[in-house]
XYZ file of C-alpha atoms in Angstrom:
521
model
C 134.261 107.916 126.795
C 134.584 109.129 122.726
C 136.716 110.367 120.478
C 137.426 114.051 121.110
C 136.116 116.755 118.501
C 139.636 117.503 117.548
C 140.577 114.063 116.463
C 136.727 113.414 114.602
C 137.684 116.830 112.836
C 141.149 115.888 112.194
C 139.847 112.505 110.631
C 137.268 114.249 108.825
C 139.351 117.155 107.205
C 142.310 114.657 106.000
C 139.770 111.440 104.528
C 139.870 114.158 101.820
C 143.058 112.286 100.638
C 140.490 109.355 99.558
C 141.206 111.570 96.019
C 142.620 114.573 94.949
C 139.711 115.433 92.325
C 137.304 118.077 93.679
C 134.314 116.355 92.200
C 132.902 113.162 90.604
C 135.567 110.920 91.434
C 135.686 111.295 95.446
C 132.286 111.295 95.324
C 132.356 108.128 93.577
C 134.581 106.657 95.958
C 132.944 107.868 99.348
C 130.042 106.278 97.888
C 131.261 102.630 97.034
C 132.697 102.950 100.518
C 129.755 103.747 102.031
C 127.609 100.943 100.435
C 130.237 98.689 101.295
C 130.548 99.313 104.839
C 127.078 99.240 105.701
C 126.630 96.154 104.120
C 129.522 95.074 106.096
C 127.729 96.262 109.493
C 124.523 94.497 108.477
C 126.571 91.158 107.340
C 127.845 90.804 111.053
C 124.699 91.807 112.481
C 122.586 89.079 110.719
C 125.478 86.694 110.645
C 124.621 85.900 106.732
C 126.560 85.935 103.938
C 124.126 88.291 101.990
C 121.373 90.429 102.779
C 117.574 91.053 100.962
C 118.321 95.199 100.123
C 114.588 94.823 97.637
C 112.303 97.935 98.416
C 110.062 96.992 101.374
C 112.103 94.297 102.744
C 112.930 94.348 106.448
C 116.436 95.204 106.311
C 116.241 97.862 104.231
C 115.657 100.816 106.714
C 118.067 99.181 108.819
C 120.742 99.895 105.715
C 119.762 103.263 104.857
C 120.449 103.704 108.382
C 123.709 102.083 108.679
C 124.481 103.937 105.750
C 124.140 107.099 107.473
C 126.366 105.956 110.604
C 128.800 106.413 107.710
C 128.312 109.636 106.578
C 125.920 111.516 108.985
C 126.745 114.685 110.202
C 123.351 114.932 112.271
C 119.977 113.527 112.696
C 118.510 115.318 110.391
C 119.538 113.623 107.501
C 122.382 116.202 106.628
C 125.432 114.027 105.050
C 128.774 114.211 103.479
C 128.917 113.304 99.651
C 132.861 113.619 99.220
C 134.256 114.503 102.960
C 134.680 117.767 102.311
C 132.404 120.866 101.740
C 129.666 118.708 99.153
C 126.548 117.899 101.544
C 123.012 116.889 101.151
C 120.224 116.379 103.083
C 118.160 113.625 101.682
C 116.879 111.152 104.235
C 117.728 107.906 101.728
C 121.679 109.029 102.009
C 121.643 108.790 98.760
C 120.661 104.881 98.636
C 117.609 104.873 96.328
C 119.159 106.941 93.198
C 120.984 104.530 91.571
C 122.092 102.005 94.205
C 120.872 98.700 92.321
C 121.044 99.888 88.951
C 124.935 100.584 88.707
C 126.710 100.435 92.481
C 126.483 97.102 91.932
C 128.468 94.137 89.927
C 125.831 92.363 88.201
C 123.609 95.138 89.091
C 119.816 95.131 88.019
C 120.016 96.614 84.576
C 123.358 95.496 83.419
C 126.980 96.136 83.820
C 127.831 99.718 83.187
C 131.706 101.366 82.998
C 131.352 105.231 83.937
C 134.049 107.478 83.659
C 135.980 107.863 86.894
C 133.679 105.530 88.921
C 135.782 102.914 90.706
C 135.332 98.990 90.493
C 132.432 97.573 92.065
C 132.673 96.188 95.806
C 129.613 94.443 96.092
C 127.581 91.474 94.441
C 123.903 91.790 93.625
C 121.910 88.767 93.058
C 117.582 88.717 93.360
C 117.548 91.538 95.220
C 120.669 90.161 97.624
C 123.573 92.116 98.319
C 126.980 90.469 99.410
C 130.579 91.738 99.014
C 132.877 90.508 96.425
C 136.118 87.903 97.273
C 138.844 90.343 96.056
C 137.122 93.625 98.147
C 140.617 94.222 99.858
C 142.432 94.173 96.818
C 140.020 96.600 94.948
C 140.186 98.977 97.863
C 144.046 99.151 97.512
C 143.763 99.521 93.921
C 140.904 101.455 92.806
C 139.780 103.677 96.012
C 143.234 104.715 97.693
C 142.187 103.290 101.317
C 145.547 102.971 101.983
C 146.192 106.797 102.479
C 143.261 107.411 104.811
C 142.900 103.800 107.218
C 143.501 105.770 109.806
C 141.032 108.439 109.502
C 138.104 106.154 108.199
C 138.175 104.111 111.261
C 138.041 106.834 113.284
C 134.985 108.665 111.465
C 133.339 104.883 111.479
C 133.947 105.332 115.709
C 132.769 108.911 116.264
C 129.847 107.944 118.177
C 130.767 105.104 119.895
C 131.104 104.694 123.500
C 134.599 103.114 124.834
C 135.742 101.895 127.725
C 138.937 103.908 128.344
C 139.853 105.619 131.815
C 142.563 108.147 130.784
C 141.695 110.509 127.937
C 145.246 110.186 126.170
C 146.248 106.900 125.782
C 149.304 105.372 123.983
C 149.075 104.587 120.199
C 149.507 100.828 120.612
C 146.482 101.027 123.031
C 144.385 103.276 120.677
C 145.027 100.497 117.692
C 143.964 97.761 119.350
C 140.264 100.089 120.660
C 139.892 100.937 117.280
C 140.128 96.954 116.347
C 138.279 95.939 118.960
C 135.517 98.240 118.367
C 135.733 97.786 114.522
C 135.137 93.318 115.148
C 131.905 94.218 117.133
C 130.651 95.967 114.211
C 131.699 94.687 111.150
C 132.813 91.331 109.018
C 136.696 90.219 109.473
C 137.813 90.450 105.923
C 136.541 94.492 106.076
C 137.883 95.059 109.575
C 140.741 93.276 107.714
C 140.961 95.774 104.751
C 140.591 99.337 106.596
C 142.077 98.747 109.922
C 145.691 101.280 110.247
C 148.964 99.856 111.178
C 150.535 101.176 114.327
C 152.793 103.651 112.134
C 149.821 104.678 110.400
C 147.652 105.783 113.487
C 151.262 107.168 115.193
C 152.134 109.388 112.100
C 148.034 110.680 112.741
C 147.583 111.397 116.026
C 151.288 113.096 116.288
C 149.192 116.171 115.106
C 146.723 115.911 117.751
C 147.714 118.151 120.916
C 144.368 117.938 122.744
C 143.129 114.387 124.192
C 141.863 111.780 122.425
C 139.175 111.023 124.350
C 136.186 113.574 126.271
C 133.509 112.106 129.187
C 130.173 113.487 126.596
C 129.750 112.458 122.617
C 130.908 115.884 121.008
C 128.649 117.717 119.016
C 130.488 117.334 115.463
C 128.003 118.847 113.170
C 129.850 121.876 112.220
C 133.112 119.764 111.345
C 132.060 120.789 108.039
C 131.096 124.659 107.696
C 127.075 123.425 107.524
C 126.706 127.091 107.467
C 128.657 127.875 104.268
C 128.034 124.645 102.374
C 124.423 124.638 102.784
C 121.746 127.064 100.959
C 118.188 126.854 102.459
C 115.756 127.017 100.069
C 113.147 129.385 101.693
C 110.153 127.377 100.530
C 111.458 124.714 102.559
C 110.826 126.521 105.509
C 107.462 126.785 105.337
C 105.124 124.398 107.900
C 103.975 122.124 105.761
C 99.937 120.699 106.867
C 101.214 117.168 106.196
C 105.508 116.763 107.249
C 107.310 113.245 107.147
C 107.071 113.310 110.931
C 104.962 109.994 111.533
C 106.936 108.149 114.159
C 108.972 104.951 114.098
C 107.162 102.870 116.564
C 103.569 104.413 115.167
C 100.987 101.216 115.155
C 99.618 101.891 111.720
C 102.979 102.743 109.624
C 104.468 98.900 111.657
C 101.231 97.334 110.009
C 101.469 98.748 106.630
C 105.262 98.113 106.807
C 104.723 94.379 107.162
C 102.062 93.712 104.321
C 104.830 95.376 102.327
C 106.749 93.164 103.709
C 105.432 90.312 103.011
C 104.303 91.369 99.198
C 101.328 93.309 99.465
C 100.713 95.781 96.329
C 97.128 97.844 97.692
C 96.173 98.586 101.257
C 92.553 99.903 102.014
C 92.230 102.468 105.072
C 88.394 101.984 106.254
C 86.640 102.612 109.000
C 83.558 105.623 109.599
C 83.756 109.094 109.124
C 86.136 110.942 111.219
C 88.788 108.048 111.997
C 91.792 109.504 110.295
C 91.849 107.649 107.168
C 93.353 110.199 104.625
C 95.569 111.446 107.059
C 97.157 107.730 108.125
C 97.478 107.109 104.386
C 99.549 110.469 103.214
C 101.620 110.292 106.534
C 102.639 106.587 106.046
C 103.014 107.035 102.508
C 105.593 110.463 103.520
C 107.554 108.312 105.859
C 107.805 105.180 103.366
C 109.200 107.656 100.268
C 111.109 109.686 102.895
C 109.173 112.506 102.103
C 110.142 112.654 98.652
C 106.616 113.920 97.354
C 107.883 113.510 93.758
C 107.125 109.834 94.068
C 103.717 110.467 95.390
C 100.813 110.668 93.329
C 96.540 111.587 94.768
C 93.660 111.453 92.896
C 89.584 110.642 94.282
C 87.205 108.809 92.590
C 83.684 110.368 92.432
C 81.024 109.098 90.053
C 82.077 110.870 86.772
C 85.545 109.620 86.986
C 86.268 106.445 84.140
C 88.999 104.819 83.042
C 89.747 107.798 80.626
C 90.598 110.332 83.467
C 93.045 108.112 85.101
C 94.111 104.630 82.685
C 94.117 106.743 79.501
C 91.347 108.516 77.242
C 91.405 110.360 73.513
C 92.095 114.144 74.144
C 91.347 116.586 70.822
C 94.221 117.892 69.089
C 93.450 118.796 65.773
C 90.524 120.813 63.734
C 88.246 119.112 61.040
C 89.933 120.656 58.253
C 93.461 119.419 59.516
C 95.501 116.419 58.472
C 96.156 115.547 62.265
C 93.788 113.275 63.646
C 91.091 114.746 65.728
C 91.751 112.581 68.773
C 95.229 110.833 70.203
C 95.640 108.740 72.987
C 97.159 110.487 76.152
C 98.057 108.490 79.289
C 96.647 109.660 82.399
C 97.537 109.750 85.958
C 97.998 105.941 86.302
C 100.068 105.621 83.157
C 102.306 108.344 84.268
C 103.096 107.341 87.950
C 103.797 103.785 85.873
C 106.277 105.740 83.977
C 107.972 107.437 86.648
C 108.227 104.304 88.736
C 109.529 102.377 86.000
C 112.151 104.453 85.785
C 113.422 104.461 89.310
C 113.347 100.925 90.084
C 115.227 101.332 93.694
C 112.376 103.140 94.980
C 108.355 102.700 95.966
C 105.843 104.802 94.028
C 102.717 105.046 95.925
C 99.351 106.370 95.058
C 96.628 107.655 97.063
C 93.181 106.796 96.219
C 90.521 108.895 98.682
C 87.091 107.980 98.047
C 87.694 104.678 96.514
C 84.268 103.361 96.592
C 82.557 106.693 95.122
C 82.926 106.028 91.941
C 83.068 102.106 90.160
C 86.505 100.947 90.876
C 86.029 97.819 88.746
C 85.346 100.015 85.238
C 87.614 102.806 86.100
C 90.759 100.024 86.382
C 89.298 98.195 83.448
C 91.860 94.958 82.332
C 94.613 97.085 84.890
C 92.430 95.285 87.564
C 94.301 91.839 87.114
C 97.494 93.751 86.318
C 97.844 94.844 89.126
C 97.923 91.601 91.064
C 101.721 91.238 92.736
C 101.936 87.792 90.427
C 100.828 89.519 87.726
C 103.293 92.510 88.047
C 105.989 93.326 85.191
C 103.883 91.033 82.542
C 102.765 92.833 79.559
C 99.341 93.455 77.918
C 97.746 95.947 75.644
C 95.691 99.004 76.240
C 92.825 99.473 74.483
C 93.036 102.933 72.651
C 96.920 103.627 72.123
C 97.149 99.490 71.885
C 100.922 99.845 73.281
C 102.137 97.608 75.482
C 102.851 98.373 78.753
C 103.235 96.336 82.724
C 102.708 97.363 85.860
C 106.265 98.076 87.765
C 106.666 96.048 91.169
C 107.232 99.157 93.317
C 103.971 100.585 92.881
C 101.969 100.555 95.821
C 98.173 101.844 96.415
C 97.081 103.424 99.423
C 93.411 103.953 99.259
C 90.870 105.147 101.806
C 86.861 104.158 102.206
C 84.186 104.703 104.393
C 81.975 101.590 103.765
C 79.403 102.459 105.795
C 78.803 105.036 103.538
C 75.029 104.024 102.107
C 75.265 106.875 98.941
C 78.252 104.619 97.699
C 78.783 101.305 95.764
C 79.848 97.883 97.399
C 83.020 96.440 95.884
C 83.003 93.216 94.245
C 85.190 90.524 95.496
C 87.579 91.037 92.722
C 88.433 94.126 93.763
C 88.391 93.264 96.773
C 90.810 90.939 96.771
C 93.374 92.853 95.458
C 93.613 94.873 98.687
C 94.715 94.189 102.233
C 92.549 96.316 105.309
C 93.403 98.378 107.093
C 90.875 99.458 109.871
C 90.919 102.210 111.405
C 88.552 102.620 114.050
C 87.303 105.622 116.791
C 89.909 106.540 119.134
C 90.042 107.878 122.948
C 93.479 108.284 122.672
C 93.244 110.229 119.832
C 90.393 111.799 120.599
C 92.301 113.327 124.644
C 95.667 114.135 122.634
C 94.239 116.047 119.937
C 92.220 118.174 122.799
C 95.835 118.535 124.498
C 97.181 119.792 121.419
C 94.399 122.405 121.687
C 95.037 123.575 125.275
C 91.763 122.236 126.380
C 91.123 121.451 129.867
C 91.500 118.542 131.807
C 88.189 118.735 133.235
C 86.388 119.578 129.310
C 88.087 116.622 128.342
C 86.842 114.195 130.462
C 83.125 115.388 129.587
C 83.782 115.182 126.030
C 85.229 112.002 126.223
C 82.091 110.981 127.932
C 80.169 111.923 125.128
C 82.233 110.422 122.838
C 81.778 106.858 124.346
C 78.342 107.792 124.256
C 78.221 108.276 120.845
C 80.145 105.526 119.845
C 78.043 103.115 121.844
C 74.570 104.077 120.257
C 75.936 104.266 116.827
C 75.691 101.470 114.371
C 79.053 102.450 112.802
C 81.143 104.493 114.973
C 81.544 108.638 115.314
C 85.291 109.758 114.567
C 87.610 111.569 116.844
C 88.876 114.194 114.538
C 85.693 116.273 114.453
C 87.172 117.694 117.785
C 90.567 118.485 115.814
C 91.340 122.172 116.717
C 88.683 122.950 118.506
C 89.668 125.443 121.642
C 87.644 127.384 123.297
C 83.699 126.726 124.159
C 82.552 128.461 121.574
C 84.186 126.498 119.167
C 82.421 123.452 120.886
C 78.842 124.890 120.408
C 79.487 126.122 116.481
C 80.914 122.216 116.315
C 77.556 121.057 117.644
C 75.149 123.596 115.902
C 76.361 123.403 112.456
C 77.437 119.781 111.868
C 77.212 117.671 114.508
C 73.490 117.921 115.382
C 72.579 117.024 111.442
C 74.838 114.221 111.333
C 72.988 113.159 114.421
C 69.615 113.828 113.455
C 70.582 111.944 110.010
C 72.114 109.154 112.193
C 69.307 108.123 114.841
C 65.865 109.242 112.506
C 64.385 106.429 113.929
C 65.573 106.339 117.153
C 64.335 109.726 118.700
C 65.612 108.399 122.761
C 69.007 107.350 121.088
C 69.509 111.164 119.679
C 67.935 112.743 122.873
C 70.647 110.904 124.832
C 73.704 111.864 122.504
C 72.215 115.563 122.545
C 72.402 115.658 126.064
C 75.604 113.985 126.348
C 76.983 116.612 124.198
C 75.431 119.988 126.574
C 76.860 118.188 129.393
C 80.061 119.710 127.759
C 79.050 123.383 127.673
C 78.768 125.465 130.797
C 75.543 126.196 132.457
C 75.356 130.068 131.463
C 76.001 128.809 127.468
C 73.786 125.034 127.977
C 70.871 127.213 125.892
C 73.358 127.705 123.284
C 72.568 124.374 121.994
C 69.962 123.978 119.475
């Protein structure tokens, strides 16, 4: 059984008593609490006495979630900033702001006293987060837990499952569910701190007339009037070509979450035409930065683009006659994600790099090329035409995409090469038969141009890509597919091997019905 929506909204409504202010200072408080507790869940769940919170590490998902068992109001990353009517929806729960920088004592820039912000509750050390010796004192003192026990440990329970056969129980049997429920999830000196006295939870649920307890998890999401505290921002609503909806348990996002993992700074999507490549690298960047596009930044390389268009170059911006000088150094799109990221430490920048072998890598990162080495992160050098100093921040990470079978581009050198971890993404059935179900297409079409597919893939000497089929429908759309790009990147493919292009072409009209077969040119 769980706790009833009466007493969830009852405990909800009344952890307003955390403070009296309507602004900053709750706020404040609900967030040290917040931080605290899900530290506390992921304490007892790794049996440590401190765990690694750095950007990419593998616990750190596992806090933002535990975060939001605090405060979520739904799965859709709506949660409550000050228990009462100030939401948000960010998907972080607010964790990558300013967590490090001042939620912590001994945080990562320095020790910082802000008006109406309560004492610190946890420890940071290298990137390790642990809570402080005197946390029960500086809950008494500085966040007023005493007034609201009751109602935080209920909120903390909401979706838990217990093993109670009446559905009003006494309030000596309720304490000791609450305290055995709070020991399975969190340390003893926090279970310690916010767990109610019998008087406490009696003088609470004497308000309650309805049971404590109903046979389903309540729906809880309206507790607080979602529709009058929340204004939709209509652009929002629009379908977006490329959402944060990669799943959890997606192959590629697992593989690019462990070379994070274990330090890597550049990952390389390659593989031939067709396989997904841009697409894997803006949907795993999206579900890394939450879908916070502000800390995403694209470019492509092509042969006219230097060092100037994306390290820095000399832009005009004066006249002859002026005293100005003619030409100042400007930083370009490399320079400014640096500044960005530099700036919100907490959180990984990532850029995107399609193309990567289309124009010279090597020249166009000029002395940035060994900067941007993970050992060689954070150390300073000087650029050549502002001749500031500058570093590369740690939580930059490049995503770029090649096709290296590509014959019209360069090779990279081993340098460069070496700076990046692969990725390869290769020609996919699955792929290939859920993209056609997406489109409605038949069972028996499928199987036919599946058949071709393996065809294709087996005579070519680098692979055909499945997302040439991507919304195609109908049969007509099949026969434009195969008139006007298919059949030149076949002829192109198999010049000298006419029987190897013969059998592909035929593959392919096996597809098309016999009244349309003389479609095909």
């Amino acid at each position: 059984m769980f706790f009833s929506h009466d007493l969830i909204k009852s405990a909800y409504k009344k952890l307003i008593k955390l403070d009296s202010s309507d602004g900053k200072s709750r706020k404040e408080k609900v967030s040290g609490l917040r931080y605290l507790i899900a530290t506390s869940q992921l304490l007892h769940q790794e049996k440590t006495e401190s765990v690694n919170l750095a950007v990419g590490s593998l616990l750190r998902n596992e806090f933002i979630n535990a975060v939001g068992n605090v405060v979520a109001l739904n799965e859709q990353g709506l949660y409550s900033k000050d228990f009462a009517n100030e939401l948000d929806t960010k998907r972080d729960y607010g964790v990558g702001s300013n967590f490090f920088t001042t939620r912590l004592a001994n945080s990562r820039s320095q020790d910082i006293e802000y008006p109406g912000r309560p004492a610190a509750l946890l420890f940071l050390t290298q990137e390790h987060a642990s809570i402080l010796p005197n946390v029960s004192q500086t809950l008494s003192d500085s966040y007023g837990i005493e007034s609201v026990k009751t109602e935080l440990c209920i909120w903390l329970l909401r979706n838990e499952d217990f093993n109670v056969i009446t559905k009003t129980v006494s309030s000596d049997d309720l304490t000791n569910l609450i305290t055995e429920k709070l020991d399975e999830k969190y340390t003893p000196e926090i279970v310690a701190s916010i767990s109610p006295t019998d008087t406490e939870l009696q003088n609470f649920i004497s308000g309650i007339k309805n049971d404590f307890f109903v046979d389903e998890k309540p729906d809880y999401s309206d507790i607080a009037m979602i529709s009058e505290a929340i204004s939709v921002d209509p652009v929002a609503l629009v379908a977006r070509v490329l959402s944060n909806d990669l799943s959890d348990d997606n192959d590629i996002f697992n593989i690019v979450q462990k070379l994070l993992t274990r330090g890597a700074k550049g990952i390389l999507f390659t593989g031939p035409p067709g396989t997904s490549k841009t697409w894997y690298a803006l949907k795993v960047a999206l579900k890394i930065i939450v879908g916070d596009e502000n800390k995403l930044e694209r470019v492509q390389f092509h042969p006219s683009f230097t060092y100037e268009d994306f390290i820095e170059g000399l832009v005009s911006t004066g006249s002859a006659s002026g005293t100005d000088p003619m030409f100042k150094p400007k930083d370009k799109v490399f320079l400014n994600l640096c500044e960005k990221a530099r700036s919100d430490t907490d959180n990984l920048y990532i850029l995107i790099i399609d193309e990567f072998s289309r124009g010279d890598p090597s020249k166009i990162f000029g002395e940035l090329l060994t900067y941007i080495e993970p050992d060689y992160r954070e150390i300073n050098f000087r650029l050549p035409y502002s001749e500031k100093v500058i570093s590369i921040p740690q939580n930059i990470v490049i995503f770029a995409t090649m096709n290296p079978y590509d014959k019209s581009v360069v090779d990279l050198d081993s340098a460069m090469e070496r700076r990046f971890d692969v990725v390869e993404l290769l020609p996919s059935v699955d792929i290939l038969r859920s993209l056609l179900l997406d489109s409605g297409v038949d069972g028996d079409t499928i199987g036919k141009i599946i058949k071709f597919f393996n065809t294709a893939n087996k005579l070519s000497p680098h692979g055909f890509g499945h997302t040439y089929f991507k919304g195609a429908t109908e049969e007509i759309d099949f026969i434009l597919l195969w008139n006007h790009k298919l059949k030149f990147i076949f002829e192109k493919m198999f010049r000298f091997k006419d029987d190897a292009y013969k059998e592909v072409r035929q593959s392919y009209v096996d597809i098309i019905s016999e009244a349309n077969k003389d479609s095909i040119v």
